[in-house]
Amino acid sequence: MYQRFSRDSWRDPPIRQISVGIAAAAARKSPLMTITVRTEREGDRARLVPVGTFDVTHAPAVAQAVAQVPPDLEGCRSIDLDLTHLDRIDGAGAVLLARFLDRLDVDGDRTRIVADRNPEAARLITLYRQKRAESAPAPTRAMGLLATIGAVAADLPARVTDTLDFTGRCIAALPKIVTSPRSVDWHSLPRLVQEIGADALPVTSSANLLVGVIIGFLGVSQLGRFGAVVYVPELVVVAHFRELGPLVTAIVVAGRSGAGLASEIATMKVSEEIDALRSMKFDPLLWLVVPRCLALVLVVPLLTWVGDALALLGGLLATVAITDLTPRAYTLATIDAITASHFFGGLVKSPFLALAIGLIACAQGLATQGGAAAVGARTTTAVVLAIFGVIVINSLFTLLYVAVGV
Amino acid sequence: MMPASRPHIIVEDLRIGWGTRVLMEHVTFGIERGTTFAILGGSGCGKSSLLRYLIGLEQPMAGRIDIDGVGQPHLYQGMPAFGVLFQSGALFSSMTLAENLALPLTTWTPIRGATVRDLVQAKLELVGLGPFAEHLPGEISGGMKKRAGIARAMMLEPDLLFFDEPSAGLDPISAVELDELINTLSRDLGITIVIVTHELPSIFLVAHDCIVLDKIAKGIVAQGDPRALREESTIPFVHNFFTRSSPGASASPGR
């Protein structure tokens, strides 16, 4: 008879599955004998004889054997556990037997270990019974659904005040930059400018270029319906310079440097570096937060400016590729469209967006408590809040511009 | 201890290091089954590095490591034959102590449900952490983390445990408690224990045998019972190490 194999069955299964399989097989059919606890009864005396291998790989079978001991031991005044027929016992087997004896002894001490032939096993079981007796019961910490909702709700005001508190302390720390400039880590500034600015240039530039292409295509397809393709350059300038340039750049920086800064400071916090700084009378707000925020404020407008230029290029490529407009005509129309209000209206926003990213990332980092998992959670929160904050602040600026009529 | 039996761990002419930099060479020693063996030496001499090779995290440049007659342990293959306590305990911070301890059981054995809970709780009680099953590692002290690390290392009932600086950073009372726990494991469970340490009181309390490593000699400078080495060794470094004196300094506190 042929047996058909699917292609997958030829491949080796993962290693873990194999060894678990071996352990399971070993537990199912022990080579020597099955694992049981034999019960012999004479009047009000009983004798329990565990037979087989009582170790961690056979633990399921051991647990089953122990559970199968008939409950008719009630009424026995003395129960002997005879360990002479044990093949092998380790900590796991000893624990299961110890818990079994604990259950039998609930109505008063009546069990006894017969240890003449196997003193090691007896000592092991006794060790685990002693440790149980010495140990206090564990308090339960499980929380119901309602309690969880309540705890989250009760936590909300504290979160808001924490944010306000952090902002306030940052503002209060500002004068100290001037009065004691040595409390700021100025040496890290070039490194931060490099990491946040120069290293981010490829990704922010290409994002802006692609957004320029998208606006170009969108303009051609929509304005083209009215024969107004000549207005596409102006659309690209207005849309990108005023809104999308600062926004796209800030979102990319928030995702990239926001995560980097938050996880760096969070790791410093959990490895007690922040505590070390404070013990040496450094204010982490000045030493860490100021240079990071400053680097962002310096660098993000520059990235935005480069991005603006590349978006114009993207718009040009898109328009020239699918319409009759010449590159020269497009360029001239673009130069006409650029006004100071469009150009600076966008760039003015960038430092504020950058500051928001820096403050949110540093605040989340400094608020970290716990271990590796807390670092991950805080970094995620920092990126989410930074991107959301960037969008909100950008919208507020747009509202302001509309109200003022710029 | 049966001297005729094969040693639990054999290390032969081991050379370790990175790239062209040799950290240690000609390292040869054996560890008898059921004994407690200490790897000693000053800070930065490569004690912890040697441990990383013994447990199979790194490949040696030359020489042989043999545990239980099956060679250097392979990572990711088969159920682990030994437990390791790392310096900080290395508990997974996103899991409770009970979940940390249950992980090796549920991964490597078919044990599930109430049996897992019983085994985990018993191990926690063994190291005196019975009431802390539902705590996160961030909520307990450094000494408790180490004890929880020992409990996790023992979940699969290994006959071999590696401890990396178990009493470093502990107060003297916690350190003695830990040493007593190590003695309990060795005596009552018959486990072979390999300890990397430089805590003298702990060495004399628990170790049957030891090697002393030296940074300058790039290898073993002394080997044997630590109590005997303290009394008899004529090598200056070993003598200073065990009598806790630095060359040319008095042992009394300065004023």
XYZ file of C-alpha atoms in Angstrom:
661
model
C 0.000 0.000 0.000
C 1.222 3.444 -0.816
C 0.841 6.200 1.628
C 0.480 9.637 0.181
C 2.317 12.463 1.853
C 1.487 16.063 1.340
C 4.618 18.132 0.735
C 4.436 19.621 4.196
C 4.554 16.284 5.967
C 8.039 15.667 4.584
C 9.395 18.696 6.326
C 10.674 18.384 9.848
C 8.175 19.677 12.355
C 9.533 22.358 14.721
C 11.938 21.001 17.328
C 9.709 21.987 20.206
C 6.876 19.877 18.901
C 9.111 16.841 18.591
C 10.344 16.923 22.147
C 6.936 17.652 23.600
C 5.714 14.730 21.549
C 8.421 12.491 22.997
C 7.569 13.557 26.524
C 3.880 12.962 25.860
C 4.571 9.548 24.388
C 6.771 8.698 27.366
C 3.993 9.784 29.672
C 1.437 7.640 27.838
C 3.338 4.379 27.712
C 6.142 4.056 30.186
C 8.506 1.298 29.037
C 8.504 -0.469 32.397
C 5.056 -0.224 33.861
C 2.107 2.030 34.166
C 2.062 4.707 36.834
C -0.456 3.916 39.551
C -1.035 4.261 43.253
C -2.068 0.831 44.561
C -4.441 0.795 47.508
C -4.415 -2.045 50.079
C -6.899 -1.892 52.922
C -7.227 -3.828 56.185
C -9.974 -2.602 58.482
C -9.324 0.994 59.392
C -5.724 0.850 58.162
C -4.766 1.519 54.546
C -1.549 1.206 52.629
C -0.885 3.303 49.485
C 1.841 2.035 47.157
C 2.932 4.395 44.357
C 4.327 2.326 41.475
C 6.298 3.622 38.498
C 8.202 6.733 37.537
C 7.118 9.817 39.436
C 9.017 12.575 37.598
C 8.350 15.758 35.707
C 8.014 14.167 32.266
C 5.414 11.752 33.644
C 3.639 14.367 35.753
C 0.280 14.191 33.912
C 0.139 10.424 34.435
C 1.189 10.877 38.069
C -1.533 13.477 38.631
C -4.065 11.109 37.068
C -2.904 8.147 39.175
C -3.135 10.185 42.360
C -6.609 11.426 41.423
C -7.767 7.827 40.848
C -7.097 6.735 44.419
C -10.600 5.790 45.606
C -12.217 8.243 47.966
C -13.302 5.316 50.211
C -10.261 5.980 52.398
C -12.674 7.917 54.556
C -12.946 6.156 57.844
C -9.325 4.985 57.780
C -7.585 6.083 60.918
C -4.087 5.495 59.600
C -2.720 5.593 56.055
C 0.791 4.447 55.176
C 2.573 5.641 52.037
C 4.958 2.897 50.967
C 7.691 4.190 48.673
C 9.544 0.907 48.074
C 8.076 0.374 44.588
C 8.918 3.813 43.252
C 11.101 3.627 40.148
C 12.289 7.174 40.243
C 11.084 10.335 41.891
C 12.022 13.963 41.397
C 10.735 17.272 42.738
C 7.635 17.285 40.554
C 6.588 13.775 41.627
C 7.339 14.659 45.238
C 5.154 17.775 45.028
C 2.209 15.829 43.645
C 2.536 13.170 46.385
C 2.981 15.870 49.041
C -0.223 17.658 47.940
C -1.979 14.263 47.927
C -0.916 13.638 51.529
C -1.998 17.188 52.438
C -5.479 16.406 51.131
C -5.644 13.125 53.076
C -4.557 14.930 56.236
C -7.267 17.571 56.036
C -9.348 15.701 58.665
C -6.395 15.357 61.011
C -2.971 13.751 60.827
C -3.346 10.169 59.748
C -0.697 9.652 57.038
C 2.741 8.239 57.578
C 5.586 7.721 55.094
C 7.205 4.287 55.206
C 10.735 5.201 54.263
C 12.864 2.195 55.137
C 13.918 1.453 51.567
C 13.754 4.864 49.936
C 14.875 7.574 52.361
C 15.686 10.078 49.575
C 12.139 10.013 48.242
C 10.736 10.370 51.742
C 12.988 13.340 52.450
C 11.939 15.014 49.200
C 8.224 14.636 49.944
C 8.716 15.835 53.518
C 10.676 18.874 52.242
C 7.770 20.019 50.079
C 5.240 19.375 52.869
C 7.316 21.421 55.333
C 7.671 24.330 52.911
C 3.895 24.390 52.376
C 3.359 24.505 56.153
C 5.857 27.379 56.556
C 4.303 29.405 53.776
C 1.451 31.866 54.235
C -1.493 31.520 51.833
C -1.266 33.659 48.706
C -3.573 36.672 48.602
C -5.684 36.869 45.480
C -5.177 39.868 43.227
C -7.607 39.100 40.423
C -9.839 42.047 39.464
C -13.369 41.841 38.079
C -14.505 43.744 34.990
C -16.276 46.459 36.988
C -13.286 46.925 39.273
C -11.009 47.226 36.230
C -13.227 49.896 34.658
C -13.334 51.704 37.996
C -9.567 51.571 38.402
C -9.015 52.973 34.897
C -11.562 55.749 35.500
C -10.066 56.628 38.878
C -6.661 56.838 37.223
C -7.736 59.391 34.578
C -7.577 62.615 36.657
C -4.090 61.684 37.843
C -2.965 61.276 34.232
C -4.232 64.733 33.321
C -2.604 66.363 36.342
C 0.630 64.472 35.626
C 0.727 65.950 32.111
C 0.036 69.451 33.422
C 2.600 68.922 36.160
C 5.267 67.920 33.636
C 4.536 70.900 31.378
C 4.628 73.242 34.362
C 7.929 71.888 35.607
C 9.407 72.258 32.120
C 8.359 75.909 31.989
C 9.642 76.496 35.519
C 12.970 74.973 34.515
C 13.413 77.318 31.539
C 15.022 80.250 33.408
C 17.651 77.859 34.789
C 18.976 77.278 31.263
C 20.195 80.873 31.389
C 21.110 81.122 35.078
C 22.992 77.814 35.248
C 23.844 76.737 31.691
C 26.044 73.924 33.003
C 23.017 71.980 34.191
C 22.182 71.173 30.542
C 24.025 68.431 28.662
C 25.127 70.615 25.736
C 27.663 67.990 24.642
C 24.891 65.674 23.515
C 23.387 68.326 21.211
C 25.527 67.587 18.108
C 24.831 63.858 18.443
C 21.093 64.514 18.823
C 21.022 66.875 15.820
C 22.778 64.193 13.798
C 20.416 61.423 14.929
C 17.155 63.364 14.749
C 18.031 65.508 11.729
C 20.663 64.253 9.335
C 19.866 60.571 9.825
C 16.157 61.234 9.248
C 16.706 63.225 6.044
C 16.321 60.293 3.592
C 13.027 59.132 5.053
C 11.413 62.576 5.515
C 12.584 63.676 2.047
C 11.203 60.649 0.257
C 7.915 60.895 2.177
C 7.541 64.548 1.121
C 8.516 63.788 -2.473
C 5.821 61.110 -2.696
C 3.210 63.385 -1.118
C 4.131 66.001 -3.778
C 3.580 63.371 -6.478
C 0.224 62.457 -4.950
C -0.960 66.094 -4.847
C 0.239 66.495 -8.445
C -1.784 63.527 -9.693
C -4.791 64.566 -7.625
C -4.598 68.118 -9.028
C -4.314 66.929 -12.605
C -7.248 64.544 -12.276
C -9.564 67.033 -10.520
C -8.528 70.418 -11.966
C -8.015 68.812 -15.398
C -11.779 68.212 -15.581
C -12.223 72.002 -15.747
C -9.220 72.516 -18.054
C -7.372 74.172 -15.196
C -4.146 72.097 -15.233
C -2.147 75.341 -15.096
C -3.320 75.747 -11.493
C -1.766 72.455 -10.378
C 1.578 74.106 -9.406
C -0.271 76.565 -7.178
C -2.266 73.721 -5.608
C 0.947 71.851 -4.788
C 2.515 74.973 -3.284
C -0.479 75.903 -1.155
C -1.387 72.397 -0.005
C 2.150 71.305 0.778
C 3.755 74.476 2.099
C 0.871 75.406 4.381
C -0.367 72.035 5.606
C 1.061 68.774 4.381
C 4.779 69.608 4.481
C 4.972 70.389 8.215
C 2.456 67.645 9.009
C 4.099 64.815 7.040
C 7.581 65.712 8.284
C 6.408 65.943 11.899
C 4.558 62.619 11.702
C 7.623 60.846 10.305
C 9.834 62.431 12.987
C 7.283 61.525 15.686
C 7.335 57.898 14.604
C 11.091 57.751 14.264
C 12.667 60.020 16.870
C 9.659 59.975 19.199
C 10.109 56.232 19.630
C 13.883 56.561 19.872
C 13.848 59.279 22.540
C 11.074 57.684 24.587
C 12.728 54.256 24.669
C 16.162 55.744 25.429
C 14.887 57.712 28.408
C 12.608 54.868 29.528
C 15.563 52.467 29.560
C 17.602 55.027 31.500
C 14.748 55.240 33.981
C 14.392 51.491 34.556
C 18.165 51.014 34.822
C 18.295 53.746 37.508
C 20.379 56.143 35.368
C 17.800 58.885 35.938
C 18.011 58.275 39.695
C 21.795 58.517 39.435
C 21.475 61.880 37.660
C 19.116 63.183 40.318
C 21.344 61.968 43.142
C 24.143 64.025 41.578
C 21.822 67.056 41.629
C 21.201 67.068 37.888
C 17.644 67.919 36.958
C 16.714 65.377 34.251
C 14.385 68.007 32.773
C 17.365 70.255 32.095
C 20.016 67.618 31.479
C 17.990 65.368 29.158
C 14.764 67.023 28.045
C 16.138 70.462 27.075
C 18.799 69.265 24.612
C 16.373 66.822 23.015
C 13.604 69.375 22.589
C 16.117 71.949 21.360
C 17.539 69.542 18.781
C 14.026 68.793 17.526
C 13.085 72.484 17.363
C 16.260 73.270 15.399
C 16.071 70.346 13.025
C 12.406 69.749 12.169
C 11.957 73.140 10.358
C 15.034 72.306 8.287
C 13.662 68.873 7.420
C 10.339 70.513 6.544
C 12.084 73.028 4.300
C 13.954 70.300 2.407
C 10.711 68.335 2.211
C 8.887 71.354 0.727
C 11.472 71.620 -2.032
C 11.203 67.911 -2.839
C 7.404 68.047 -2.864
C 7.606 70.728 -5.583
C 9.810 68.349 -7.544
C 7.299 65.529 -6.992
C 4.418 67.730 -8.220
C 6.448 68.685 -11.270
C 7.275 65.060 -12.117
C 3.650 63.965 -11.798
C 2.244 66.857 -13.835
C 4.829 66.749 -16.596
C 4.495 63.000 -16.899
C 0.761 62.960 -17.643
C -0.017 66.414 -19.139
C 1.363 68.687 -21.890
C 2.651 71.220 -19.360
C 6.422 71.753 -19.855
C 8.832 71.682 -16.913
C 9.684 75.323 -17.624
C 6.039 76.437 -17.562
C 5.468 74.442 -14.374
C 8.507 76.009 -12.691
C 7.478 79.538 -13.635
C 3.953 78.949 -12.342
C 5.390 77.562 -9.111
C 7.636 80.596 -8.577
C 4.615 82.836 -9.087
C 2.578 80.841 -6.572
C 5.103 80.936 -3.722
C 4.312 83.802 -1.383
C 5.778 84.673 1.990
C 2.494 83.818 3.726
C 2.378 80.315 2.223
C 6.052 79.666 2.912
C 6.282 80.987 6.477
C 2.709 79.996 7.349
C 3.908 76.410 7.185
C 7.401 76.758 8.579
C 6.180 78.676 11.637
C 4.247 75.605 12.762
C 7.206 73.233 12.610
C 8.975 74.250 15.849
C 5.732 73.856 17.799
C 5.103 70.421 16.347
C 8.724 69.498 17.138
C 8.400 70.744 20.715
C 5.238 68.679 21.201
C 7.019 65.537 19.957
C 9.971 66.152 22.294
C 7.898 66.883 25.385
C 5.564 63.926 24.863
C 8.409 61.476 24.183
C 10.476 62.651 27.169
C 7.460 62.758 29.505
C 6.515 59.186 28.622
C 10.108 58.045 29.011
C 10.485 59.656 32.423
C 7.162 58.217 33.615
C 8.301 54.630 32.978
C 8.188 52.231 35.915
C 8.979 48.527 35.903
C 10.963 46.533 33.363
C 11.264 45.728 29.682
C 7.512 45.510 29.141
C 7.004 48.997 30.616
C 9.621 50.429 28.222
C 7.722 48.983 25.265
C 4.357 50.213 26.528
C 5.641 53.742 27.193
C 7.319 53.931 23.779
C 4.091 52.903 22.074
C 2.123 55.484 24.058
C 4.700 58.157 23.230
C 4.476 57.530 19.475
C 0.670 57.400 19.486
C 0.362 60.581 21.560
C 3.059 62.381 19.542
C 1.399 61.648 16.180
C -2.027 62.553 17.541
C -0.672 65.698 19.194
C 1.020 66.779 15.946
C -2.263 66.446 14.045
C -4.224 68.338 16.727
C -1.724 71.209 16.903
C -1.632 71.458 13.117
C -5.438 71.694 13.051
C -5.395 74.438 15.681
C -2.970 76.437 13.523
C -5.229 75.978 10.487
C -8.216 77.249 12.494
C -6.143 80.211 13.663
C -5.078 81.058 10.105
C -8.687 80.894 8.893
C -9.852 83.115 11.762
C -7.088 85.659 11.207
C -7.413 85.400 7.454
C -3.765 84.715 6.611
C 30.191 11.015 45.816
C 31.675 8.168 43.843
C 35.090 9.063 42.456
C 34.896 6.167 39.989
C 31.884 7.650 38.201
C 32.231 9.904 35.191
C 32.320 13.638 36.044
C 29.093 15.519 35.315
C 30.923 18.252 33.396
C 34.270 17.933 31.643
C 36.111 20.938 30.223
C 39.276 20.164 28.250
C 41.870 22.623 26.968
C 39.217 25.261 26.360
C 40.140 28.510 24.619
C 37.564 31.309 24.614
C 37.490 34.870 23.310
C 36.237 37.051 20.470
C 37.922 37.588 17.125
C 41.652 37.650 17.738
C 41.309 38.486 21.424
C 41.822 35.458 23.648
C 40.133 35.806 27.020
C 41.249 32.476 28.481
C 43.095 29.408 27.285
C 44.202 25.944 28.452
C 41.173 25.759 30.752
C 40.748 22.170 31.941
C 38.615 20.954 34.834
C 35.971 18.411 35.781
C 32.907 18.718 37.999
C 31.743 15.665 39.959
C 28.067 14.750 40.058
C 26.190 16.061 43.104
C 28.865 18.511 44.195
C 28.848 22.282 44.396
C 31.578 23.776 42.250
C 32.691 27.407 42.390
C 34.257 29.402 39.557
C 36.226 32.163 41.281
C 38.276 35.143 40.232
C 38.519 38.899 40.354
C 36.149 41.260 38.572
C 36.555 41.172 34.792
C 38.560 37.928 34.642
C 35.925 36.210 32.504
C 34.028 34.138 35.090
C 30.632 35.002 33.673
C 31.941 34.551 30.120
C 33.091 31.026 30.963
C 29.579 30.336 32.264
C 28.091 31.510 28.940
C 30.208 28.875 27.162
C 29.275 26.148 29.655
C 25.558 26.711 29.077
C 26.000 26.807 25.302
C 25.347 30.492 24.593
C 28.758 30.860 22.891
C 30.943 28.554 20.812
C 34.528 28.041 22.077
C 37.510 28.883 19.845
C 39.105 25.540 20.691
C 38.817 22.724 23.204
C 35.930 20.650 24.467
C 32.995 21.087 26.813
C 31.067 17.975 27.754
C 27.967 17.901 29.942
C 26.493 14.504 30.827
C 28.518 12.828 28.098
C 26.640 14.583 25.287
C 28.992 17.470 24.510
C 28.348 21.184 24.700
C 24.633 21.886 25.056
C 22.898 22.926 21.845
C 20.640 25.925 21.979
C 16.983 25.369 21.033
C 17.311 21.586 20.811
C 15.518 19.273 23.163
C 14.331 19.862 26.687
C 16.941 21.842 28.682
C 19.031 19.488 30.823
C 19.958 22.189 33.326
C 18.690 25.409 34.898
C 20.432 28.770 34.942
C 20.092 31.646 37.407
C 21.293 34.871 35.792
C 22.768 37.733 37.794
C 19.603 39.805 38.049
C 17.220 36.839 38.104
C 16.245 37.577 34.463
C 12.539 37.158 35.170
C 10.251 38.212 32.324
C 8.920 41.537 33.563
C 5.582 41.311 31.788
C 4.640 38.042 33.525
C 3.739 37.298 37.138
C 6.051 35.026 39.127
C 3.625 32.131 38.633
C 3.597 32.687 34.858
C 7.381 32.943 34.794
C 7.669 29.585 36.552
C 4.939 27.914 34.511
C 6.569 28.825 31.186
C 9.188 26.001 31.056
C 6.607 23.444 32.213
C 3.950 24.311 29.653
C 6.570 24.622 26.898
C 8.497 21.409 27.463
C 6.049 19.012 29.107
C 2.448 17.997 28.502
C 1.541 19.133 32.035
C -1.452 21.480 32.116
C -3.992 23.033 34.450
C -4.111 22.330 38.166
C -0.938 20.213 38.093
C 1.018 23.205 36.744
C -0.400 25.384 39.526
C 0.549 22.815 42.171
C 4.116 22.420 40.874
C 4.632 26.190 40.497
C 3.258 26.934 43.956
C 5.433 24.203 45.522
C 8.587 25.613 43.909
C 7.709 29.131 45.068
C 7.201 27.789 48.577
C 10.513 25.940 48.365
C 12.317 29.267 47.865
C 10.086 31.053 50.398
C 7.986 33.030 47.914
C 4.652 31.257 48.461
C 2.564 34.432 48.914
C 4.027 36.206 45.870
C 2.753 34.026 43.012
C 0.634 36.811 41.543
C 3.272 39.545 41.877
C 5.134 41.012 38.929
C 8.957 40.949 39.069
C 8.931 44.766 39.336
C 7.073 44.521 42.648
C 9.563 42.365 44.590
C 13.070 42.966 45.916
C 16.352 41.949 44.280
C 16.888 38.993 46.623
C 13.373 37.750 45.968
C 13.963 38.040 42.211
C 17.023 35.824 42.568
C 15.109 33.254 44.566
C 12.308 33.329 41.979
C 14.994 32.864 39.307
C 16.225 29.752 41.144
C 12.672 28.426 41.350
C 12.230 28.948 37.596
C 15.561 27.267 36.872
C 14.359 24.225 38.853
C 10.954 23.833 37.224
C 12.068 21.001 34.920
C 13.794 19.181 37.820
C 17.281 19.394 36.306
C 20.164 17.589 37.981
C 22.449 20.544 37.154
C 22.086 24.218 38.062
C 24.296 27.165 37.067
C 24.289 30.250 39.307
C 25.826 33.527 38.127
C 26.812 35.609 41.182
C 23.835 34.470 43.278
C 24.643 36.562 46.344
C 25.944 39.705 44.605
C 24.005 42.752 45.746
C 22.264 40.959 48.618
C 22.434 41.874 52.288
C 24.393 39.409 54.450
C 21.255 37.785 55.864
C 19.645 37.261 52.450
C 22.991 36.010 51.143
C 23.232 33.428 53.920
C 19.627 32.387 53.308
C 20.474 31.912 49.655
C 23.566 29.893 50.551
C 21.430 27.695 52.794
C 18.980 27.227 49.940
C 21.877 26.182 47.701
C 23.026 23.698 50.349
C 19.476 22.339 50.606
C 19.328 21.825 46.843
C 22.688 20.125 46.841
C 22.075 17.917 49.875
C 18.363 17.074 49.641
C 17.931 16.990 45.877
C 21.445 15.831 44.925
C 21.762 18.530 42.277
C 25.154 19.413 40.791
C 25.606 23.159 41.255
C 28.079 25.426 39.456
C 28.443 28.866 41.039
C 30.223 31.876 39.600
C 31.041 34.177 42.475
C 33.589 36.247 44.348
C 31.804 36.270 47.691
C 34.240 34.590 50.107
C 31.818 33.682 52.931
C 29.513 32.070 50.414
C 32.345 30.065 48.826
C 33.420 28.501 52.123
C 29.813 27.761 53.054
C 28.711 25.968 49.894
C 31.561 24.942 47.586
C 33.158 21.475 47.629
C 35.601 22.273 44.849
C 36.654 25.347 42.902
C 38.843 26.866 40.233
C 40.434 30.301 40.539
C 40.750 32.296 37.309
C 43.123 35.177 36.725
C 42.945 37.925 34.122
C 46.719 38.222 33.685
C 47.387 34.479 33.540
C 44.431 34.128 31.125
C 43.324 30.906 32.716
C 43.183 28.768 35.844
C 45.762 29.576 38.533
C 44.514 27.216 41.242
C 42.109 24.347 41.644
C 40.812 22.370 44.621
C 38.858 22.599 47.877
C 38.561 26.320 48.689
C 39.270 25.731 52.405
C 42.468 23.895 51.541
C 43.491 26.577 49.054
C 43.008 29.262 51.704
C 45.310 27.437 54.107
C 47.911 26.064 51.763
C 48.167 27.972 48.513
C 51.493 29.684 47.967
C 50.469 31.517 44.801
C 50.307 35.208 45.789
C 47.126 35.985 43.831
C 45.284 32.983 45.270
C 46.503 33.722 48.782
C 45.405 37.355 48.530
C 42.078 36.334 47.055
C 41.214 33.920 49.855
C 42.599 35.972 52.719
C 41.062 39.115 51.242
C 44.253 41.149 51.364
C 45.710 43.372 48.689
C 49.475 43.334 48.167
C 51.062 45.719 50.639
C 47.895 46.770 52.455
C 46.734 46.115 55.991
C 43.492 44.236 56.484
C 42.052 46.521 59.157
C 39.660 49.334 58.253
C 41.355 52.645 57.525
C 40.983 55.651 59.784
